[in-house]
Amino acid sequence: EVHLLESGGGLVQPGGSLRLSCAASGFTFSTSAMNWVRQAPGKGLEWVSSITGSATKTFYTDSMKGRFTISRDNSKNTLFLQMTSLRAEDTAVYYCAKVPFGVPGYFDSWGQGTLVTVSS
Amino acid sequence: SYVLTQPPSVSVAPGKTAKITCGGSNIGSKGVHWYQQKPGQAPVLVISYDSDRPSGIPERFSGSNSGNTATLTISRVEAGDEADYFCQVWDSSSPCVFGAGTKVTVL
């Protein structure tokens, strides 16, 4: 059974940094593209970033380019999101989601999310 | 950037059919994916590539895509189908785009 477990969320001040992790199990991690999707309170889904299974390519939504960095450690079945220069509008639940193949596509499994709150 | 347009809400009586649209420029040329999200829960994939239903998703859920509109159809609606539904595509200019979501209310 696929299991995705996010961690690392919490309260951070504006301008601060945070590193999210997503521990994966139940599937061949290295052959699956992985993604971060966020959802602000009461709002819709917003794609953040994707990384191919081999980590050779990364993709970001324009508003997060340069502030967020996605990475993965295939030896530890773990996905990361390094977030810097955080703003109040980055407050959201951050979901880790997998694609059933090595390049971005649709998201067939999701974690339960980790809440990031940016506030002074 | 590519934009997907969904109606904010759809209301349907139990046992009837709900149709949720997702509009986009020439969306018929793209693969459209649909997710169901219930309050306090993570999204769940209900349709991939326009009309493919993952294992475990009831046959009551179906999809179509043509021209400028993709449609998620829920037949014989049940109370448990009440949720938010989001469409999603990959587009070379965006690249991943979600619609704003449609809240389905079962009357």
PDB file of C-alpha atoms in Angstrom:
ATOM      1  CA  GLU A   1       0.000   0.000   0.000  1.00  0.00           C
ATOM      2  CA  VAL A   2       1.298   3.443  -0.927  1.00  0.00           C
ATOM      3  CA  HIS A   3       2.051   5.665   2.020  1.00  0.00           C
ATOM      4  CA  LEU A   4       3.202   9.280   1.907  1.00  0.00           C
ATOM      5  CA  LEU A   5       3.953  11.064   5.158  1.00  0.00           C
ATOM      6  CA  GLU A   6       4.763  14.766   5.181  1.00  0.00           C
ATOM      7  CA  SER A   7       6.579  16.484   8.026  1.00  0.00           C
ATOM      8  CA  GLY A   8       8.365  19.719   8.777  1.00  0.00           C
ATOM      9  CA  GLY A   9       5.457  22.131   8.795  1.00  0.00           C
ATOM     10  CA  GLY A  10       4.897  24.666  11.537  1.00  0.00           C
ATOM     11  CA  LEU A  11       4.832  28.335  12.419  1.00  0.00           C
ATOM     12  CA  VAL A  12       7.490  30.514  10.816  1.00  0.00           C
ATOM     13  CA  GLN A  13       7.973  34.267  10.686  1.00  0.00           C
ATOM     14  CA  PRO A  14       7.759  36.190   7.414  1.00  0.00           C
ATOM     15  CA  GLY A  15      11.097  36.033   5.646  1.00  0.00           C
ATOM     16  CA  GLY A  16      11.950  32.777   7.342  1.00  0.00           C
ATOM     17  CA  SER A  17      12.740  29.350   5.953  1.00  0.00           C
ATOM     18  CA  LEU A  18      11.360  25.867   6.363  1.00  0.00           C
ATOM     19  CA  ARG A  19      12.197  22.446   4.964  1.00  0.00           C
ATOM     20  CA  LEU A  20       9.406  19.989   4.342  1.00  0.00           C
ATOM     21  CA  SER A  21       9.956  16.254   3.986  1.00  0.00           C
ATOM     22  CA  CYS A  22       7.813  13.475   2.572  1.00  0.00           C
ATOM     23  CA  ALA A  23       8.654   9.890   3.483  1.00  0.00           C
ATOM     24  CA  ALA A  24       7.398   7.431   0.878  1.00  0.00           C
ATOM     25  CA  SER A  25       6.740   3.706   1.055  1.00  0.00           C
ATOM     26  CA  GLY A  26       4.788   0.993  -0.738  1.00  0.00           C
ATOM     27  CA  PHE A  27       6.012   1.711  -4.265  1.00  0.00           C
ATOM     28  CA  THR A  28       9.214   2.075  -6.281  1.00  0.00           C
ATOM     29  CA  PHE A  29      10.086   5.635  -5.319  1.00  0.00           C
ATOM     30  CA  SER A  30      12.878   6.177  -7.837  1.00  0.00           C
ATOM     31  CA  THR A  31      10.593   5.527 -10.820  1.00  0.00           C
ATOM     32  CA  SER A  32       7.866   7.941  -9.728  1.00  0.00           C
ATOM     33  CA  ALA A  33       7.782  11.659 -10.349  1.00  0.00           C
ATOM     34  CA  MET A  34       6.937  13.463  -7.128  1.00  0.00           C
ATOM     35  CA  ASN A  35       5.187  16.716  -6.438  1.00  0.00           C
ATOM     36  CA  TRP A  36       4.202  19.323  -3.889  1.00  0.00           C
ATOM     37  CA  VAL A  37       0.707  20.772  -4.020  1.00  0.00           C
ATOM     38  CA  ARG A  38      -0.570  23.304  -1.512  1.00  0.00           C
ATOM     39  CA  GLN A  39      -3.956  24.484  -0.332  1.00  0.00           C
ATOM     40  CA  ALA A  40      -4.456  27.754   1.499  1.00  0.00           C
ATOM     41  CA  PRO A  41      -7.192  27.741   4.150  1.00  0.00           C
ATOM     42  CA  GLY A  42     -10.596  27.592   2.470  1.00  0.00           C
ATOM     43  CA  LYS A  43      -9.055  27.780  -1.004  1.00  0.00           C
ATOM     44  CA  GLY A  44      -8.406  25.445  -3.916  1.00  0.00           C
ATOM     45  CA  LEU A  45      -5.435  23.325  -4.869  1.00  0.00           C
ATOM     46  CA  GLU A  46      -2.281  25.034  -6.111  1.00  0.00           C
ATOM     47  CA  TRP A  47       0.553  23.108  -7.705  1.00  0.00           C
ATOM     48  CA  VAL A  48       3.942  24.074  -6.266  1.00  0.00           C
ATOM     49  CA  SER A  49       6.645  21.939  -7.821  1.00  0.00           C
ATOM     50  CA  SER A  50       7.489  18.621  -9.471  1.00  0.00           C
ATOM     51  CA  ILE A  51      10.604  16.503  -9.837  1.00  0.00           C
ATOM     52  CA  THR A  52      11.166  13.576 -12.172  1.00  0.00           C
ATOM     53  CA  GLY A  53      11.922  10.126 -10.801  1.00  0.00           C
ATOM     54  CA  SER A  54      15.592  10.408 -11.677  1.00  0.00           C
ATOM     55  CA  ALA A  55      15.746  13.989 -10.320  1.00  0.00           C
ATOM     56  CA  THR A  56      17.138  15.219 -13.632  1.00  0.00           C
ATOM     57  CA  LYS A  57      14.337  17.725 -14.138  1.00  0.00           C
ATOM     58  CA  THR A  58      12.445  20.022 -11.816  1.00  0.00           C
ATOM     59  CA  PHE A  59       9.439  22.255 -12.420  1.00  0.00           C
ATOM     60  CA  TYR A  60       8.060  25.178 -10.433  1.00  0.00           C
ATOM     61  CA  THR A  61       5.108  27.479 -10.535  1.00  0.00           C
ATOM     62  CA  ASP A  62       6.327  30.958 -11.465  1.00  0.00           C
ATOM     63  CA  SER A  63       5.518  32.626  -8.148  1.00  0.00           C
ATOM     64  CA  MET A  64       7.725  30.190  -6.267  1.00  0.00           C
ATOM     65  CA  LYS A  65      10.710  30.014  -8.583  1.00  0.00           C
ATOM     66  CA  GLY A  66      13.834  31.137  -6.782  1.00  0.00           C
ATOM     67  CA  ARG A  67      12.262  30.810  -3.327  1.00  0.00           C
ATOM     68  CA  PHE A  68      11.403  27.096  -3.231  1.00  0.00           C
ATOM     69  CA  THR A  69      13.646  24.176  -4.130  1.00  0.00           C
ATOM     70  CA  ILE A  70      12.408  20.628  -4.643  1.00  0.00           C
ATOM     71  CA  SER A  71      14.751  17.690  -4.249  1.00  0.00           C
ATOM     72  CA  ARG A  72      14.680  13.996  -3.496  1.00  0.00           C
ATOM     73  CA  ASP A  73      16.856  11.283  -1.997  1.00  0.00           C
ATOM     74  CA  ASN A  74      16.024   8.056  -3.790  1.00  0.00           C
ATOM     75  CA  SER A  75      18.235   6.068  -1.430  1.00  0.00           C
ATOM     76  CA  LYS A  76      16.001   7.137   1.460  1.00  0.00           C
ATOM     77  CA  ASN A  77      12.671   7.292  -0.414  1.00  0.00           C
ATOM     78  CA  THR A  78      12.250  10.883   0.673  1.00  0.00           C
ATOM     79  CA  LEU A  79      11.067  14.037  -1.067  1.00  0.00           C
ATOM     80  CA  PHE A  80      11.962  17.525   0.143  1.00  0.00           C
ATOM     81  CA  LEU A  81      10.830  21.095  -0.318  1.00  0.00           C
ATOM     82  CA  GLN A  82      13.153  23.835   0.870  1.00  0.00           C
ATOM     83  CA  MET A  83      11.202  27.055   1.287  1.00  0.00           C
ATOM     84  CA  THR A  84      12.857  30.430   1.806  1.00  0.00           C
ATOM     85  CA  SER A  85      11.732  34.064   1.997  1.00  0.00           C
ATOM     86  CA  LEU A  86       8.362  32.894   3.211  1.00  0.00           C
ATOM     87  CA  ARG A  87       5.377  35.209   2.992  1.00  0.00           C
ATOM     88  CA  ALA A  88       1.991  35.262   4.665  1.00  0.00           C
ATOM     89  CA  GLU A  89       0.441  34.061   1.415  1.00  0.00           C
ATOM     90  CA  ASP A  90       2.514  30.876   1.598  1.00  0.00           C
ATOM     91  CA  THR A  91       0.360  29.790   4.547  1.00  0.00           C
ATOM     92  CA  ALA A  92      -1.228  26.524   3.461  1.00  0.00           C
ATOM     93  CA  VAL A  93      -1.408  22.795   3.882  1.00  0.00           C
ATOM     94  CA  TYR A  94       1.369  21.317   1.763  1.00  0.00           C
ATOM     95  CA  TYR A  95       0.661  17.930   0.217  1.00  0.00           C
ATOM     96  CA  CYS A  96       3.142  15.512  -1.235  1.00  0.00           C
ATOM     97  CA  ALA A  97       1.719  13.617  -4.226  1.00  0.00           C
ATOM     98  CA  LYS A  98       3.087  10.908  -6.493  1.00  0.00           C
ATOM     99  CA  VAL A  99       2.716  10.277 -10.196  1.00  0.00           C
ATOM    100  CA  PRO A 100       2.470   6.662 -11.385  1.00  0.00           C
ATOM    101  CA  PHE A 101       5.434   7.100 -13.739  1.00  0.00           C
ATOM    102  CA  GLY A 102       8.735   8.923 -13.949  1.00  0.00           C
ATOM    103  CA  VAL A 103       7.621  12.173 -15.487  1.00  0.00           C
ATOM    104  CA  PRO A 104       4.953  14.627 -14.327  1.00  0.00           C
ATOM    105  CA  GLY A 105       1.330  13.722 -15.020  1.00  0.00           C
ATOM    106  CA  TYR A 106      -1.542  13.069 -12.693  1.00  0.00           C
ATOM    107  CA  PHE A 107      -1.403  12.451  -8.967  1.00  0.00           C
ATOM    108  CA  ASP A 108      -2.559   8.973  -7.995  1.00  0.00           C
ATOM    109  CA  SER A 109      -1.674   9.115  -4.308  1.00  0.00           C
ATOM    110  CA  TRP A 110      -1.485  11.962  -1.812  1.00  0.00           C
ATOM    111  CA  GLY A 111      -0.190  12.363   1.716  1.00  0.00           C
ATOM    112  CA  GLN A 112      -2.318  13.866   4.471  1.00  0.00           C
ATOM    113  CA  GLY A 113      -0.457  17.159   4.306  1.00  0.00           C
ATOM    114  CA  THR A 114       1.551  19.340   6.658  1.00  0.00           C
ATOM    115  CA  LEU A 115       0.432  22.811   7.700  1.00  0.00           C
ATOM    116  CA  VAL A 116       2.745  25.762   7.174  1.00  0.00           C
ATOM    117  CA  THR A 117       1.766  28.996   8.880  1.00  0.00           C
ATOM    118  CA  VAL A 118       3.690  32.165   8.072  1.00  0.00           C
ATOM    119  CA  SER A 119       2.958  34.800  10.665  1.00  0.00           C
ATOM    120  CA  SER A 120       4.702  37.151  13.072  1.00  0.00           C
TER     121      SER A 120
ATOM    122  CA  SER B   1      -0.662  30.881 -18.462  1.00  0.00           C
ATOM    123  CA  TYR B   2      -3.324  28.288 -19.060  1.00  0.00           C
ATOM    124  CA  VAL B   3      -6.613  28.759 -17.183  1.00  0.00           C
ATOM    125  CA  LEU B   4      -9.196  26.150 -16.235  1.00  0.00           C
ATOM    126  CA  THR B   5     -12.699  27.390 -15.430  1.00  0.00           C
ATOM    127  CA  GLN B   6     -15.080  25.463 -13.186  1.00  0.00           C
ATOM    128  CA  PRO B   7     -18.492  26.469 -11.826  1.00  0.00           C
ATOM    129  CA  PRO B   8     -18.223  27.255  -8.104  1.00  0.00           C
ATOM    130  CA  SER B   9     -21.071  24.982  -7.153  1.00  0.00           C
ATOM    131  CA  VAL B  10     -23.411  22.290  -8.408  1.00  0.00           C
ATOM    132  CA  SER B  11     -26.455  21.040  -6.547  1.00  0.00           C
ATOM    133  CA  VAL B  12     -28.090  17.699  -7.246  1.00  0.00           C
ATOM    134  CA  ALA B  13     -30.770  15.515  -5.709  1.00  0.00           C
ATOM    135  CA  PRO B  14     -29.906  12.002  -4.572  1.00  0.00           C
ATOM    136  CA  GLY B  15     -30.212   9.479  -7.369  1.00  0.00           C
ATOM    137  CA  LYS B  16     -29.868  12.117 -10.066  1.00  0.00           C
ATOM    138  CA  THR B  17     -26.893  12.970 -12.289  1.00  0.00           C
ATOM    139  CA  ALA B  18     -24.337  15.693 -11.588  1.00  0.00           C
ATOM    140  CA  LYS B  19     -22.241  17.176 -14.365  1.00  0.00           C
ATOM    141  CA  ILE B  20     -19.189  19.258 -13.471  1.00  0.00           C
ATOM    142  CA  THR B  21     -17.539  21.162 -16.283  1.00  0.00           C
ATOM    143  CA  CYS B  22     -13.958  22.281 -16.726  1.00  0.00           C
ATOM    144  CA  GLY B  23     -13.384  24.842 -19.457  1.00  0.00           C
ATOM    145  CA  GLY B  24     -10.096  25.658 -21.141  1.00  0.00           C
ATOM    146  CA  SER B  25      -8.771  26.695 -24.513  1.00  0.00           C
ATOM    147  CA  ASN B  26      -8.691  23.588 -26.705  1.00  0.00           C
ATOM    148  CA  ILE B  27      -8.778  21.440 -23.579  1.00  0.00           C
ATOM    149  CA  GLY B  28      -9.874  18.544 -25.778  1.00  0.00           C
ATOM    150  CA  SER B  29      -6.251  18.221 -26.914  1.00  0.00           C
ATOM    151  CA  LYS B  30      -5.028  17.700 -23.343  1.00  0.00           C
ATOM    152  CA  GLY B  31      -5.405  14.928 -20.816  1.00  0.00           C
ATOM    153  CA  VAL B  32      -7.717  16.033 -18.016  1.00  0.00           C
ATOM    154  CA  HIS B  33      -7.607  14.570 -14.522  1.00  0.00           C
ATOM    155  CA  TRP B  34     -10.222  14.916 -11.775  1.00  0.00           C
ATOM    156  CA  TYR B  35      -9.926  14.820  -7.985  1.00  0.00           C
ATOM    157  CA  GLN B  36     -12.470  14.574  -5.205  1.00  0.00           C
ATOM    158  CA  GLN B  37     -11.748  16.247  -1.879  1.00  0.00           C
ATOM    159  CA  LYS B  38     -13.900  15.870   1.193  1.00  0.00           C
ATOM    160  CA  PRO B  39     -13.569  18.290   4.141  1.00  0.00           C
ATOM    161  CA  GLY B  40     -10.423  17.740   6.150  1.00  0.00           C
ATOM    162  CA  GLN B  41      -9.118  15.072   3.787  1.00  0.00           C
ATOM    163  CA  ALA B  42      -6.498  14.876   1.056  1.00  0.00           C
ATOM    164  CA  PRO B  43      -7.671  14.832  -2.558  1.00  0.00           C
ATOM    165  CA  VAL B  44      -8.421  11.513  -4.235  1.00  0.00           C
ATOM    166  CA  LEU B  45      -8.004  10.831  -7.949  1.00  0.00           C
ATOM    167  CA  VAL B  46     -11.353   9.831  -9.496  1.00  0.00           C
ATOM    168  CA  ILE B  47     -10.628  10.157 -13.239  1.00  0.00           C
ATOM    169  CA  SER B  48      -7.359  10.262 -15.179  1.00  0.00           C
ATOM    170  CA  TYR B  49      -6.768  11.053 -18.840  1.00  0.00           C
ATOM    171  CA  ASP B  50     -10.291  12.285 -19.485  1.00  0.00           C
ATOM    172  CA  SER B  51     -12.161   9.071 -18.740  1.00  0.00           C
ATOM    173  CA  ASP B  52      -9.985   6.425 -17.040  1.00  0.00           C
ATOM    174  CA  ARG B  53     -11.294   5.371 -13.676  1.00  0.00           C
ATOM    175  CA  PRO B  54      -8.748   4.173 -11.075  1.00  0.00           C
ATOM    176  CA  SER B  55      -9.429   0.944  -9.259  1.00  0.00           C
ATOM    177  CA  GLY B  56     -11.770   1.440  -6.347  1.00  0.00           C
ATOM    178  CA  ILE B  57     -13.628   4.360  -7.898  1.00  0.00           C
ATOM    179  CA  PRO B  58     -17.300   3.539  -8.532  1.00  0.00           C
ATOM    180  CA  GLU B  59     -18.530   3.172 -12.104  1.00  0.00           C
ATOM    181  CA  ARG B  60     -20.921   6.018 -11.335  1.00  0.00           C
ATOM    182  CA  PHE B  61     -17.972   8.365 -11.985  1.00  0.00           C
ATOM    183  CA  SER B  62     -17.182   9.001 -15.648  1.00  0.00           C
ATOM    184  CA  GLY B  63     -15.478  11.666 -17.716  1.00  0.00           C
ATOM    185  CA  SER B  64     -15.382  13.131 -21.190  1.00  0.00           C
ATOM    186  CA  ASN B  65     -13.354  15.793 -22.955  1.00  0.00           C
ATOM    187  CA  SER B  66     -13.885  17.564 -26.251  1.00  0.00           C
ATOM    188  CA  GLY B  67     -13.360  20.995 -27.737  1.00  0.00           C
ATOM    189  CA  ASN B  68     -13.096  23.559 -24.966  1.00  0.00           C
ATOM    190  CA  THR B  69     -14.854  21.608 -22.223  1.00  0.00           C
ATOM    191  CA  ALA B  70     -14.117  18.553 -20.110  1.00  0.00           C
ATOM    192  CA  THR B  71     -16.894  17.059 -18.002  1.00  0.00           C
ATOM    193  CA  LEU B  72     -16.993  14.887 -14.906  1.00  0.00           C
ATOM    194  CA  THR B  73     -20.301  13.056 -14.597  1.00  0.00           C
ATOM    195  CA  ILE B  74     -21.530  11.485 -11.386  1.00  0.00           C
ATOM    196  CA  SER B  75     -24.508   9.191 -11.980  1.00  0.00           C
ATOM    197  CA  ARG B  76     -26.973   8.070  -9.299  1.00  0.00           C
ATOM    198  CA  VAL B  77     -25.564  10.614  -6.885  1.00  0.00           C
ATOM    199  CA  GLU B  78     -25.251   9.571  -3.253  1.00  0.00           C
ATOM    200  CA  ALA B  79     -24.875  11.643  -0.111  1.00  0.00           C
ATOM    201  CA  GLY B  80     -21.268  10.464   0.143  1.00  0.00           C
ATOM    202  CA  ASP B  81     -20.430  12.174  -3.164  1.00  0.00           C
ATOM    203  CA  GLU B  82     -20.771  15.578  -1.539  1.00  0.00           C
ATOM    204  CA  ALA B  83     -17.309  17.091  -1.891  1.00  0.00           C
ATOM    205  CA  ASP B  84     -15.148  19.547  -3.809  1.00  0.00           C
ATOM    206  CA  TYR B  85     -14.038  18.427  -7.260  1.00  0.00           C
ATOM    207  CA  PHE B  86     -10.979  19.776  -9.064  1.00  0.00           C
ATOM    208  CA  CYS B  87      -9.855  19.319 -12.655  1.00  0.00           C
ATOM    209  CA  GLN B  88      -6.162  19.358 -13.583  1.00  0.00           C
ATOM    210  CA  VAL B  89      -4.021  19.371 -16.710  1.00  0.00           C
ATOM    211  CA  TRP B  90      -0.372  19.590 -17.637  1.00  0.00           C
ATOM    212  CA  ASP B  91       0.302  22.403 -20.085  1.00  0.00           C
ATOM    213  CA  SER B  92       3.577  23.424 -21.648  1.00  0.00           C
ATOM    214  CA  SER B  93       3.082  27.046 -20.599  1.00  0.00           C
ATOM    215  CA  SER B  94       2.163  26.528 -16.952  1.00  0.00           C
ATOM    216  CA  PRO B  95       2.929  23.539 -16.593  1.00  0.00           C
ATOM    217  CA  CYS B  96       0.542  22.029 -14.009  1.00  0.00           C
ATOM    218  CA  VAL B  97      -2.823  23.752 -13.633  1.00  0.00           C
ATOM    219  CA  PHE B  98      -5.795  23.093 -11.365  1.00  0.00           C
ATOM    220  CA  GLY B  99      -9.267  24.444 -11.788  1.00  0.00           C
ATOM    221  CA  ALA B 100     -10.620  26.485  -8.891  1.00  0.00           C
ATOM    222  CA  GLY B 101     -12.881  23.646  -7.829  1.00  0.00           C
ATOM    223  CA  THR B 102     -16.592  22.885  -7.782  1.00  0.00           C
ATOM    224  CA  LYS B 103     -18.501  22.212  -4.593  1.00  0.00           C
ATOM    225  CA  VAL B 104     -21.071  19.479  -5.141  1.00  0.00           C
ATOM    226  CA  THR B 105     -24.005  19.648  -2.763  1.00  0.00           C
ATOM    227  CA  VAL B 106     -26.421  16.746  -2.476  1.00  0.00           C
ATOM    228  CA  LEU B 107     -29.863  18.134  -1.698  1.00  0.00           C
TER     229      LEU B 107
END
